[in-house]
Short mmCIF file of C-alpha atoms in Angstrom, two decimals:
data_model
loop_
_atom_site.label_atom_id
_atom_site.label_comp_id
_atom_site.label_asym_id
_atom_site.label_seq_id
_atom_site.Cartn_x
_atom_site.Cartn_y
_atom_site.Cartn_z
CA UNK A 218 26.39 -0.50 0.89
CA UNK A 219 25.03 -3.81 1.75
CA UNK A 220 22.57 -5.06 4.06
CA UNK A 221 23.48 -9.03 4.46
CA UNK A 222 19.97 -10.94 4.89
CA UNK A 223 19.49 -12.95 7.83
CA UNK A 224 18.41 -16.81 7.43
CA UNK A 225 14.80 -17.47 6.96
CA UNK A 226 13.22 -19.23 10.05
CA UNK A 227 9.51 -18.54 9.39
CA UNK A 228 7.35 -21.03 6.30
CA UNK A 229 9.37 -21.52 2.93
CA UNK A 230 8.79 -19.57 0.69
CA UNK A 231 9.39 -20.99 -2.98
CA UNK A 232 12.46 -18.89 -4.51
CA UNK A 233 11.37 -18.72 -7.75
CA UNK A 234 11.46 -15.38 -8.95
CA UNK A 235 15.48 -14.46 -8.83
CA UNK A 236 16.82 -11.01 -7.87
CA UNK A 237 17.21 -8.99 -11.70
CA UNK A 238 20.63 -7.28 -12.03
CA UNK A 239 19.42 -3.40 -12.11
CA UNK A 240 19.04 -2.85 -16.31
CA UNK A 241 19.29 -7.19 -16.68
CA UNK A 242 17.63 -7.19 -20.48
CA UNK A 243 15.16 -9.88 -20.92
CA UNK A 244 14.23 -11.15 -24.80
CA UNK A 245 11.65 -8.59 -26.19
CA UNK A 246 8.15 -9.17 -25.71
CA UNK A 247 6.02 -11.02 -28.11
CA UNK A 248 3.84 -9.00 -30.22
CA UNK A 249 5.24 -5.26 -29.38
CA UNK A 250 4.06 -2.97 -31.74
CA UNK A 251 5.61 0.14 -30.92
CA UNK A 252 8.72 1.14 -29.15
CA UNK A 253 8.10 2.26 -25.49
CA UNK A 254 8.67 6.00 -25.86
CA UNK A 255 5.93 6.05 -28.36
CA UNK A 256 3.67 4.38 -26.19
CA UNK A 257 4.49 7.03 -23.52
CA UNK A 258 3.79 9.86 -26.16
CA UNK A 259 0.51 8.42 -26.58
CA UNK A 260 -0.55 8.21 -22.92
CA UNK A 261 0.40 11.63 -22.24
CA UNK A 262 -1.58 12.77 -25.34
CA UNK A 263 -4.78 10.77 -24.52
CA UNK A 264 -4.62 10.54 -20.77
CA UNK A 265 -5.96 12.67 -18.32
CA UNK A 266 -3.96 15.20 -16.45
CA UNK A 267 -5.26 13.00 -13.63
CA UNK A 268 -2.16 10.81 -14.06
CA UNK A 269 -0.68 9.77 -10.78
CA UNK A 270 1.84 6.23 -11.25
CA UNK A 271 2.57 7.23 -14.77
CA UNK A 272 4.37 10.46 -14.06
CA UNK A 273 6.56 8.57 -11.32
CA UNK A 274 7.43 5.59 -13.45
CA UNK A 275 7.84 6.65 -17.09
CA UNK A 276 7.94 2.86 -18.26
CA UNK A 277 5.76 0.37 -20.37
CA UNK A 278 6.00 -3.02 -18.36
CA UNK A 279 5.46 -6.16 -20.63
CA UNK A 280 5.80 -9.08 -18.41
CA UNK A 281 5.54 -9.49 -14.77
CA UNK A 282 6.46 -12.77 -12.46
CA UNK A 283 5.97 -12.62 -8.77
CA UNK A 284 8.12 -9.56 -7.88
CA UNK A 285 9.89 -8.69 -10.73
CA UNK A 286 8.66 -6.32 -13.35
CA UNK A 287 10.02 -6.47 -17.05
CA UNK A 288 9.78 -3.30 -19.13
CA UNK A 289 9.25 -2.77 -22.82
CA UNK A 290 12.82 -0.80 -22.81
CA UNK A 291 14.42 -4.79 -21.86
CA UNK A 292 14.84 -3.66 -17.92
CA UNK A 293 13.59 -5.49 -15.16
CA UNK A 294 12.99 -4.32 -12.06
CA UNK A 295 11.85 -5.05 -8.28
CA UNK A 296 8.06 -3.81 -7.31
CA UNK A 297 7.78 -2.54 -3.83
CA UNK A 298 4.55 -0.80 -4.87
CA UNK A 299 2.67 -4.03 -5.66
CA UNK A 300 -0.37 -2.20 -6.97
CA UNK A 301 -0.50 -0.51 -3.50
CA UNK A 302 -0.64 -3.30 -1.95
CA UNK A 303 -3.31 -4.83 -4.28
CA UNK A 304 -1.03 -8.08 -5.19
CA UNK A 305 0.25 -10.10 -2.13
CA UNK A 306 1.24 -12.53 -3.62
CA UNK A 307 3.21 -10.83 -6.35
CA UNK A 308 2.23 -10.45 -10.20
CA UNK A 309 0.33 -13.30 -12.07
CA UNK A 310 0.97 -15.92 -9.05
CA UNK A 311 0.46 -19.46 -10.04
CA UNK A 312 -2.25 -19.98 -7.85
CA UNK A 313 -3.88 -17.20 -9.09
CA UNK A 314 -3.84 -17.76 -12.73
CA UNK A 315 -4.64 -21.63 -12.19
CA UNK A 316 -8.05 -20.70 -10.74
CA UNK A 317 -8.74 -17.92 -13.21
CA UNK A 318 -8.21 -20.74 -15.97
CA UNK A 319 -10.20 -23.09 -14.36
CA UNK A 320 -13.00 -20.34 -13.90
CA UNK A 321 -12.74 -19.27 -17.38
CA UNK A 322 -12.64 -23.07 -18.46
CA UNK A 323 -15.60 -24.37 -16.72
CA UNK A 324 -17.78 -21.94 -18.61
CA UNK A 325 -18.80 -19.74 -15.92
CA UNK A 326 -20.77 -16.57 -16.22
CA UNK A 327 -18.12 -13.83 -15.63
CA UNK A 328 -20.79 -11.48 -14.84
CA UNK A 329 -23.97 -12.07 -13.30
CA UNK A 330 -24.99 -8.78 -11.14
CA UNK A 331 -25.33 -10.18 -7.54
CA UNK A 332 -27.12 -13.06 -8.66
CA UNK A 333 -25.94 -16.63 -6.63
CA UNK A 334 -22.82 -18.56 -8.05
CA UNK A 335 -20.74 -21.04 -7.13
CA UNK A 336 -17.43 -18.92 -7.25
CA UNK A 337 -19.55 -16.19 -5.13
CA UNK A 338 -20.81 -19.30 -2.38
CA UNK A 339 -16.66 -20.24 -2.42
CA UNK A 340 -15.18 -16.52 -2.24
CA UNK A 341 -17.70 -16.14 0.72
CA UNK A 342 -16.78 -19.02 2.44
CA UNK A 343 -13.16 -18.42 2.38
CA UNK A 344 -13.46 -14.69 3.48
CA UNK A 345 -15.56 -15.51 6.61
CA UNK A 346 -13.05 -17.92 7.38
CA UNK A 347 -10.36 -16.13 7.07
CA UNK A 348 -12.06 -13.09 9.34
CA UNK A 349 -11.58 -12.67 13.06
CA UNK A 350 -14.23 -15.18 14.91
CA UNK A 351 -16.16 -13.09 16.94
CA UNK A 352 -16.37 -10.69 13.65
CA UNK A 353 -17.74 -13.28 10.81
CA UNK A 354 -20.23 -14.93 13.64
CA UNK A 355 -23.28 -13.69 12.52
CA UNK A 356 -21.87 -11.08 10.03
CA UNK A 357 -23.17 -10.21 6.83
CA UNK A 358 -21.17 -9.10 3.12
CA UNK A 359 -22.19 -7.22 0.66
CA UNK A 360 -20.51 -6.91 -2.63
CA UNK A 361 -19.76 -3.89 -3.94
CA UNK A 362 -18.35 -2.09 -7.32
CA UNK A 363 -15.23 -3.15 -7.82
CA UNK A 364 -13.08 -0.19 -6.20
CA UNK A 365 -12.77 0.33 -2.25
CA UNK A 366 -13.61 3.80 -2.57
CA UNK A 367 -17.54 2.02 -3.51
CA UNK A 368 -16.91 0.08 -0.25
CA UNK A 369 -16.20 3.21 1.93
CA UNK A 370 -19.48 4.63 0.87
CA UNK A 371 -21.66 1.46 1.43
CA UNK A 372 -20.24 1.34 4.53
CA UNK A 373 -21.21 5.03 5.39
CA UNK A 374 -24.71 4.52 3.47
CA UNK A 375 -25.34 1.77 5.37
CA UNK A 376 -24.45 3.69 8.97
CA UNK A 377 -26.70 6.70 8.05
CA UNK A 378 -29.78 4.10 7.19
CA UNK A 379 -29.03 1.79 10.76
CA UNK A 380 -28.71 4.92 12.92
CA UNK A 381 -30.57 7.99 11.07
CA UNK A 382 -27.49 9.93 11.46
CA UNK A 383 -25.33 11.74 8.70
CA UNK A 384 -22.31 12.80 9.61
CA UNK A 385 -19.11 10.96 10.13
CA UNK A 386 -15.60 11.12 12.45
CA UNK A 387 -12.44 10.41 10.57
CA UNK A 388 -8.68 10.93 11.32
CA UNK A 389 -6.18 13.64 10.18
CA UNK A 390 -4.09 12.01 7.80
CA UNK A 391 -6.79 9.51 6.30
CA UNK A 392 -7.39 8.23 3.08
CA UNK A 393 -10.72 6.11 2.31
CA UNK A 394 -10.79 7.22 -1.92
CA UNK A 395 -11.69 9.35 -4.30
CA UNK A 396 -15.65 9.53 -4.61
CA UNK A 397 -17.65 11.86 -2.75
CA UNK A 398 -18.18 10.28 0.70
CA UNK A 399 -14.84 8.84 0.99
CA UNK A 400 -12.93 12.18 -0.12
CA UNK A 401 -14.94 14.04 2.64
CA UNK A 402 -13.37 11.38 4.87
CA UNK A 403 -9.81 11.63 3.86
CA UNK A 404 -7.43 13.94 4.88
CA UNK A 405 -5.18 15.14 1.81
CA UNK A 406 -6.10 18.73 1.82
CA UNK A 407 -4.83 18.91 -1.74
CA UNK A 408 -7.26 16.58 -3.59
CA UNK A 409 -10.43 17.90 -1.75
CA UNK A 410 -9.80 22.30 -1.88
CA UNK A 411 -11.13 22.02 -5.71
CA UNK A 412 -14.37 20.80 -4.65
CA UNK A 413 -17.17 21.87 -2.56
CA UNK A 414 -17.63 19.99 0.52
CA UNK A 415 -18.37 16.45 0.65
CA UNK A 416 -20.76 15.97 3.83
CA UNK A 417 -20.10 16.94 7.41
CA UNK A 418 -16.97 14.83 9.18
CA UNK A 419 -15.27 16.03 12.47
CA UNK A 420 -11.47 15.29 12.04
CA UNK A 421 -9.96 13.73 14.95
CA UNK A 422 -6.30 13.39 15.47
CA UNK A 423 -4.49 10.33 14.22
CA UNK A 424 -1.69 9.43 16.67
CA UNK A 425 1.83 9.91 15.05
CA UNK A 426 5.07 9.24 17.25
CA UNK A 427 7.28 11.40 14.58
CA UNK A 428 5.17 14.42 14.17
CA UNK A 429 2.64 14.23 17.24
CA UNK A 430 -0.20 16.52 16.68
CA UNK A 431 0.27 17.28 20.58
CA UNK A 432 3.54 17.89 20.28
CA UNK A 433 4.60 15.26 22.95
CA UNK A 434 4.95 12.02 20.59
CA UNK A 435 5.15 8.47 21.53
CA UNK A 436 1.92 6.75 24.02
CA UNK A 437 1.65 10.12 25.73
CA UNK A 438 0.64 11.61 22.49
CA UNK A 439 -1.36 8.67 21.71
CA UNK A 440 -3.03 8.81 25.28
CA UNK A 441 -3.81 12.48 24.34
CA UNK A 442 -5.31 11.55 21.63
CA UNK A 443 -7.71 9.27 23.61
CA UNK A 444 -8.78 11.87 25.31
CA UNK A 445 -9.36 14.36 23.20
CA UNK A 446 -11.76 12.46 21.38
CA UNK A 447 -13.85 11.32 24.49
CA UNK A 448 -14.04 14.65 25.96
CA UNK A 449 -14.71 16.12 22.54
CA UNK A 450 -17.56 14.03 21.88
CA UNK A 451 -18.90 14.21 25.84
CA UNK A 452 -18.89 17.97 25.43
CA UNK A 453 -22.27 19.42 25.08
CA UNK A 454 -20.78 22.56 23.41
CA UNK A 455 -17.78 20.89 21.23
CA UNK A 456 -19.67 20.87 18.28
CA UNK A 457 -19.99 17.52 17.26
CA UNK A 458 -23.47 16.22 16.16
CA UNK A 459 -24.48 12.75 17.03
CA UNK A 460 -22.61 10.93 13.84
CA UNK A 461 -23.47 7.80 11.99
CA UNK A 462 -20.01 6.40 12.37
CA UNK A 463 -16.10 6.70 12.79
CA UNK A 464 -14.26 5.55 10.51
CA UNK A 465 -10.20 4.71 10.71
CA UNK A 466 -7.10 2.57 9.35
CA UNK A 467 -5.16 0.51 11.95
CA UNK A 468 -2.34 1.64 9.76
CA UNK A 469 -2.66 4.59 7.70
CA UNK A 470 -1.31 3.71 4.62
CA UNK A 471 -1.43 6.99 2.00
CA UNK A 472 -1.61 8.63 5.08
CA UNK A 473 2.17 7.74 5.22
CA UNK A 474 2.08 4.43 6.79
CA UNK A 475 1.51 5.30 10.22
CA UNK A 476 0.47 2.15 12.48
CA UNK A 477 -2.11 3.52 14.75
CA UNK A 478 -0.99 2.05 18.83
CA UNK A 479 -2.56 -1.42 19.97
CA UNK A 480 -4.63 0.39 23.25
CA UNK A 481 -5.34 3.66 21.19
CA UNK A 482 -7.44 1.22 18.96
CA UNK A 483 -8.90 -0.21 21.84
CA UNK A 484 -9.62 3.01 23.33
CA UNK A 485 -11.57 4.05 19.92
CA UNK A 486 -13.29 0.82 20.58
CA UNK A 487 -14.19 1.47 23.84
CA UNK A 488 -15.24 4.78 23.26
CA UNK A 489 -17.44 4.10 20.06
CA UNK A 490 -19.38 1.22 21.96
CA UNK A 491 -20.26 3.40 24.67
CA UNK A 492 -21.59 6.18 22.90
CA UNK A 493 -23.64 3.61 20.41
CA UNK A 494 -21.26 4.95 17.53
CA UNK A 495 -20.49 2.52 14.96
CA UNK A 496 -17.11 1.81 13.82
CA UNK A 497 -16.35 0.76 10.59
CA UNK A 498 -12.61 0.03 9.86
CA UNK A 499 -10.89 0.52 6.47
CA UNK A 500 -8.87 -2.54 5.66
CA UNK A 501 -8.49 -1.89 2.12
CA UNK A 502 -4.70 -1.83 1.67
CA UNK A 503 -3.90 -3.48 5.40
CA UNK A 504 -6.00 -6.87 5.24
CA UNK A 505 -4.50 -10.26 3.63
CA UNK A 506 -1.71 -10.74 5.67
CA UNK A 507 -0.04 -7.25 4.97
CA UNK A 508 0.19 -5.74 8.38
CA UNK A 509 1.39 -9.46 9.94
CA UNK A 510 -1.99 -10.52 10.70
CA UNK A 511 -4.27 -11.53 8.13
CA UNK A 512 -6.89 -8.65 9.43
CA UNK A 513 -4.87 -5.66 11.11
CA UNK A 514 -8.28 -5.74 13.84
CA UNK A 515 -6.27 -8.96 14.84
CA UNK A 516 -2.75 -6.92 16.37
CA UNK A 517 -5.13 -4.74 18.79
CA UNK A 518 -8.21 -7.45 19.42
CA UNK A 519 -11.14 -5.42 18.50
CA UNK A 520 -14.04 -5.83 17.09
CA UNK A 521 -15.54 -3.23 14.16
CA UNK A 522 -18.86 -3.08 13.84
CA UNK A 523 -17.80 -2.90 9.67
CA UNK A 524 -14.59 -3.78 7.70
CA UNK A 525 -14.56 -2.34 4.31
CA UNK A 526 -12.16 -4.52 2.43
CA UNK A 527 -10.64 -4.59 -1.28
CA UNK A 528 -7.53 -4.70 -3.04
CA UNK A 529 -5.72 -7.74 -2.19
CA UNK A 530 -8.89 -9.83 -1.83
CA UNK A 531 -9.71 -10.02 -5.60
CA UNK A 532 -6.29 -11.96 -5.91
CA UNK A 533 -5.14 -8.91 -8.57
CA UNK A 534 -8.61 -8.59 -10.26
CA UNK A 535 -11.37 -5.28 -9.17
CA UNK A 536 -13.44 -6.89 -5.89
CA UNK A 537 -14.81 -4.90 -3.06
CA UNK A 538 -16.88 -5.75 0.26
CA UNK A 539 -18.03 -4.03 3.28
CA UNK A 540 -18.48 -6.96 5.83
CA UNK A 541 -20.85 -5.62 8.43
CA UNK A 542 -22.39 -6.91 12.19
CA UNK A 543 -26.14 -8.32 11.15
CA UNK A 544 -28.00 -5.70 13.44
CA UNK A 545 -27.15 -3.08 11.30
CA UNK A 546 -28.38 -5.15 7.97
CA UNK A 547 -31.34 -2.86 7.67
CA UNK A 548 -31.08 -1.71 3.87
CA UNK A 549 -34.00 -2.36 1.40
CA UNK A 550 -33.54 -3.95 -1.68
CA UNK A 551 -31.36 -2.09 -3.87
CA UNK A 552 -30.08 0.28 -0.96
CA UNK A 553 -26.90 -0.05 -2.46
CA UNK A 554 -25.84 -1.48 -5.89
CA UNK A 555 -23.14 -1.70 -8.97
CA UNK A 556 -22.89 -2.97 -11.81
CA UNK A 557 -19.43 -5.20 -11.18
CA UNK A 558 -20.49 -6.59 -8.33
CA UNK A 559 -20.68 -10.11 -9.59
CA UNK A 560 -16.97 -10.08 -10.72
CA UNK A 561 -16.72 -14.18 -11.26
CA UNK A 562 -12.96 -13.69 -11.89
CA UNK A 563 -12.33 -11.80 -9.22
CA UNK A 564 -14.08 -13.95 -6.69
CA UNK A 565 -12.06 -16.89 -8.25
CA UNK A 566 -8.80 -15.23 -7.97
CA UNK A 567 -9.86 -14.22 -4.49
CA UNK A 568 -10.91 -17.43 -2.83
CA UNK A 569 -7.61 -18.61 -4.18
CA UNK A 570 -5.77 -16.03 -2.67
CA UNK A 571 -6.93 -15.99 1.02
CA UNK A 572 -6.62 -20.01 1.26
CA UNK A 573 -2.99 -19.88 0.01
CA UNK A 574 -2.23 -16.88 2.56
CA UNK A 575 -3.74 -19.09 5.28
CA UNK A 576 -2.35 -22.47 4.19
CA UNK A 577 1.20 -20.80 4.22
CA UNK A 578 1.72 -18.91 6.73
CA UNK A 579 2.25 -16.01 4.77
CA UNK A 580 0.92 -13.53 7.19
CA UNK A 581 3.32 -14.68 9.77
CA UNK A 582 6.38 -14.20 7.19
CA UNK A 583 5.60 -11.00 6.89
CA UNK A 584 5.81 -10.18 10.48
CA UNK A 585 9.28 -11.72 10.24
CA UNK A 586 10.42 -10.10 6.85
CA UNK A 587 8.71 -7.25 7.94
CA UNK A 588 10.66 -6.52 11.22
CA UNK A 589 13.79 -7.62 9.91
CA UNK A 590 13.40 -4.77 7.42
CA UNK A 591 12.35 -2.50 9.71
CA UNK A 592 15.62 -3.23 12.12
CA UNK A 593 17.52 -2.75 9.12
CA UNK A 594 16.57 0.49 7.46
CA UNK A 595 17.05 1.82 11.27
CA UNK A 596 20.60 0.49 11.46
CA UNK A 597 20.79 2.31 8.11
CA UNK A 598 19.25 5.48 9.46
CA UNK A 599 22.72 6.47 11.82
CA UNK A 600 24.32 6.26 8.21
CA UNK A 601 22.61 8.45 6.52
CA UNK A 602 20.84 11.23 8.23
CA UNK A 603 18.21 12.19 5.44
CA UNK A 604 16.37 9.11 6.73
CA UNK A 605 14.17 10.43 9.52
CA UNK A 606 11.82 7.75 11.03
CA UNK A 607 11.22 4.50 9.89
CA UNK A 608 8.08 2.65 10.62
CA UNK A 609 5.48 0.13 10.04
CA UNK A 610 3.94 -3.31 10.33
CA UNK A 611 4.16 -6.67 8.67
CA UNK A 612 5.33 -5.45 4.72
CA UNK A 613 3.66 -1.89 5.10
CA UNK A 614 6.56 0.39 5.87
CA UNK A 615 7.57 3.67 5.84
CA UNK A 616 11.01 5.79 5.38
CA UNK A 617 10.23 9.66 6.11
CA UNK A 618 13.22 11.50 4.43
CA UNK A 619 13.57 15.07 6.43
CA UNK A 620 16.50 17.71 5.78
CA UNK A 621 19.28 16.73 8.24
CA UNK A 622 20.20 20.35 8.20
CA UNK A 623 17.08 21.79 9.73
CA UNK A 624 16.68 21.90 13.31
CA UNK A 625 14.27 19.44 15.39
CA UNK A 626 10.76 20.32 16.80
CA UNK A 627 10.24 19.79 20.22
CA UNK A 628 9.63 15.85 19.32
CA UNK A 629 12.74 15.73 17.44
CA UNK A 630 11.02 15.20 14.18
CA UNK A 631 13.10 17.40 11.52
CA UNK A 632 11.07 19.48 8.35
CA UNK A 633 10.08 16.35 5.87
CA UNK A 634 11.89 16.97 2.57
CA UNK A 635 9.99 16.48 -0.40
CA UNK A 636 12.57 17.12 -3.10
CA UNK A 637 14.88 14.53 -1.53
CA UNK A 638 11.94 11.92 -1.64
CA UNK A 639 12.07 12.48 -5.40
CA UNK A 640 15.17 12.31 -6.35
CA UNK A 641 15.07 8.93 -4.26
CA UNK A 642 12.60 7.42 -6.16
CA UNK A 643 14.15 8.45 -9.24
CA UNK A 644 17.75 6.86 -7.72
CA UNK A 645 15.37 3.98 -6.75
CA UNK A 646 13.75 3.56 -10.21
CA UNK A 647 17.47 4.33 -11.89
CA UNK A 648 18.83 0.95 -9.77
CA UNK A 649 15.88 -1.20 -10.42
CA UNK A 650 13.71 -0.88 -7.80
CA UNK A 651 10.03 0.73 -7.81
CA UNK A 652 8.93 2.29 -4.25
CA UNK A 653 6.39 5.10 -4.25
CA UNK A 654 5.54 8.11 -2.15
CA UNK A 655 3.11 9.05 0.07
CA UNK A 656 2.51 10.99 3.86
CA UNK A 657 2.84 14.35 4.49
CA UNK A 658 4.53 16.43 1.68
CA UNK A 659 4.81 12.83 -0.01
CA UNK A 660 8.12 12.69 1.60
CA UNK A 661 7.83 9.01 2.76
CA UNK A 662 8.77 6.09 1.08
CA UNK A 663 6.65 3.41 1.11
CA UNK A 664 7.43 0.01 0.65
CA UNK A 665 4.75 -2.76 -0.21
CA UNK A 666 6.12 -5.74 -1.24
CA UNK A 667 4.33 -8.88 -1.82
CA UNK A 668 4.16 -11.41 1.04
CA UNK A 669 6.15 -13.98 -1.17
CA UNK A 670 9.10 -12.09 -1.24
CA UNK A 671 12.28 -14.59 -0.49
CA UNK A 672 15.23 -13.04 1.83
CA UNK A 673 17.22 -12.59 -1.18
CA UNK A 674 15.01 -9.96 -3.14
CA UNK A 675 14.36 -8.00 0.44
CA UNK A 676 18.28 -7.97 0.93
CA UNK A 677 17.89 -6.29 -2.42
CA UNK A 678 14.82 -3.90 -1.81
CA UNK A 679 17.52 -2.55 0.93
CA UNK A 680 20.97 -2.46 -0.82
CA UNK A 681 19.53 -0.66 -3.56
CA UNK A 682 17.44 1.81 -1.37
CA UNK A 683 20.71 2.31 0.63
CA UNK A 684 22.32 3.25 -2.22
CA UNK A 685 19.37 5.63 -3.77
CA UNK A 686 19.16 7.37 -0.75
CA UNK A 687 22.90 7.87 -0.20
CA UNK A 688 23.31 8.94 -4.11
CA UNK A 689 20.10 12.05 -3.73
CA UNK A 690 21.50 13.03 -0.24
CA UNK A 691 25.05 13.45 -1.96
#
């Protein structure tokens, strides 16, 4: 089955990582010492049962150029997982690697705490410019440990010291990471029954056309959502403790890349401000162009009162910030720390990073690639009725696989299937293409390409999902 791309009319993008023929063997990789099936004998023997990517993608990748992937075992393939989202612009970018070699030439400290550098003044400079106007006036950073997870909870630390407050509102369906604070904000029942409870959050409801927690889908259910939350929080006998914050994605991403409605977001805006409730926004895996914007704030027009932001900004390398409104700067020295703060490399690769996004319009491709996608896995989806929804924003989107068998709720949304979703992946993997899971039941397939992908390799990313999904559903 093949999708035909359509001409290119946003920025050029350079075309210079071809499409790999599914199992195309490159020469072997300098230097390998072991064959790859021993290397995967070892990982399971010395790695924790904690193993997430590794039990989806049993291979040992040696090389890696913009969107291609080149394994041990001489196959290549086509990332759509892009270190969830981490790399936009694809693996070991030029750009990147030229200022990491001109960092690591100049003799720079690579780490110095959160002492003053250079690379720190020029990763600053370049963040604040690349952030929404009325946001960065007047807005202070502070550097975190290197994971967004670290980010989350500076951004709740620093809530609870500017209002006195403790608890939190988050969203079903959220994910905000793995430590402590940010677990108790996430939704995933499945990581958090182990452990005893992680502070006190109210869950709100996330608005989600296909499976509406109301039941109604679409801006009704969205509305309802609006409301729910305002009344909720008005109601002297609802429960709900002043909190220190509420805390959401624009898009959930883990969550199963759910794009939250324009006025919804405004209406959380609204209602926050009124009720002196900061909002701090988690645009860990949606900022740097990803969503079509280069902030996903910028689609609805608001303005956080935080923005806890990681991944993609370290240009590939561990960086994480909470970017925060100055009133609320009212930490003492040492509030918050971590050792990695003062990654030199990262801030390098960073500054790099956000001024070639900028400079090339590569937000604005996205939109374009983005939607074109979009249009075209929903063509696809009256071929093959396993598909269920398909959704997103910018290169952020979703493919929820149901059973075509079952019979619709009252929103039409059928039972997600699971099982299908990983056979898919495997189909996926098996034609040269990597795409993870994620969403409810993980039965959505997310893809997160990098912003440089050319029309070629995304006429690609759908052929061979086409075919993978048309293969499982056989």
């Amino acid at each position: 089955m093949t999708l035909a791309a359509e001409p290119a009319t946003g920025p050029t993008v350079p075309r210079t990582a071809a499409v790999p023929a599914p199992g195309q063997a490159p020469a072997p990789a300098a230097g390998a010492a072991s064959s790859p099936g021993a290397v995967l004998r070892r990982q399971r023997l010395r790695e924790s049962a904690a193993r997430t990517y590794a039990r989806s993608f049993p291979i040992v990748p040696v090389r890696a150029s913009g969107m291609t992937v080149e394994g041990a075992d001489g196959r290549r393939y086509l990332d759509c997982l892009s270190g969830a989202g981490t790399l936009a612009l694809g693996h070991n970018h030029p750009v990147v690697l030229a200022a990491i070699r001109r960092t690591l030439d100049s003799g720079a400290p690579l780490h110095l705490l959160d002492l003053a550098t250079a690379e720190k003044d020029d990763f600053t400079t370049a963040l604040f410019e690349s952030l929404p106007p009325a946001f960065a006036d007047g807005a202070r950073v502070h550097f975190c440990g290197p994971a967004g997870t670290d980010a989350v909870e500076a951004a709740l630390k620093l809530m609870q010291t500017a209002t006195g407050r403790s608890g939190a509102l988050a969203f079903t369906g959220a994910y905000h990471g793995m430590t402590a604070g940010s677990l108790a904000l996430t939704g995933n029942v499945a990581v958090k029954e182990p452990l005893p409870g992680g502070g006190e959050v109210v869950r709100l409801p996330y608005p989600y056309g296909y499976r509406c927690p109301f039941g109604v889908g679409g801006e009704a259910g969205a509305e309802l959502s609006a409301t729910y939350v305002e009344r909720l929080l008005d109601d002297p006998a609802g429960g709900v403790v002043p909190p220190a914050a509420m805390v959401l994605e624009a898009v959930q991403g883990e969550g199963g890349v759910v794009p939250a409605p324009d006025g919804w977001l405004r209406a959380m805006r609204r209602i926050t401000a009124e009720r002196r409730i900061p909002l701090i926004v988690d645009e860990v895996q949606t900022g740097v162009g990803r969503t079509g914007a280069m902030w996903a704030v910028e689609h609805s027009g608001i303005v956080p009162d935080a923005m806890v932001l990681s991944k993609a900004i370290g240009g590939s390398l561990p960086l994480a910030v909470v970017v925060y409104r100055e009133e609320y700067d009212g930490w003492r020295p040492g509030a918050h720390t971590g050792t990695f703060r003062g990654n030199t490399l990262a801030m390098a690769a960073g500054a790099a990073t956000l001024r070639y996004v900028a400079a090339n319009g590569l937000a604005e491709r996205a939109a374009l690639v983005g939607d074109r996608m979009v249009e075209q896995l929903r063509a696809l989806a009256g071929e093959l009725p396993a598909i269920g929804d398909v959704r997103g924003r910018g290169l952020m989107i979703g493919v929820e696989l149901v059973d075509p068998t079952a019979a619709p709720d009252a929103c039409g949304a059928r039972p997600a299937a699971p099982e299908l979703a990983v056979r898919v992946r495997e189909a996926c993997l098996a034609r040269g293409l990597i795409v993870e899971l994620g969403g409810r039941h993980d039965a959505v397939l997310r893809l997160l390409p990098p912003l440089t992908i050319t029309d070629e390799q995304a006429a690609a990313v759908l052929d061979r999902l086409a075919d993978a999904v048309a293969a499982a559903s056989a």
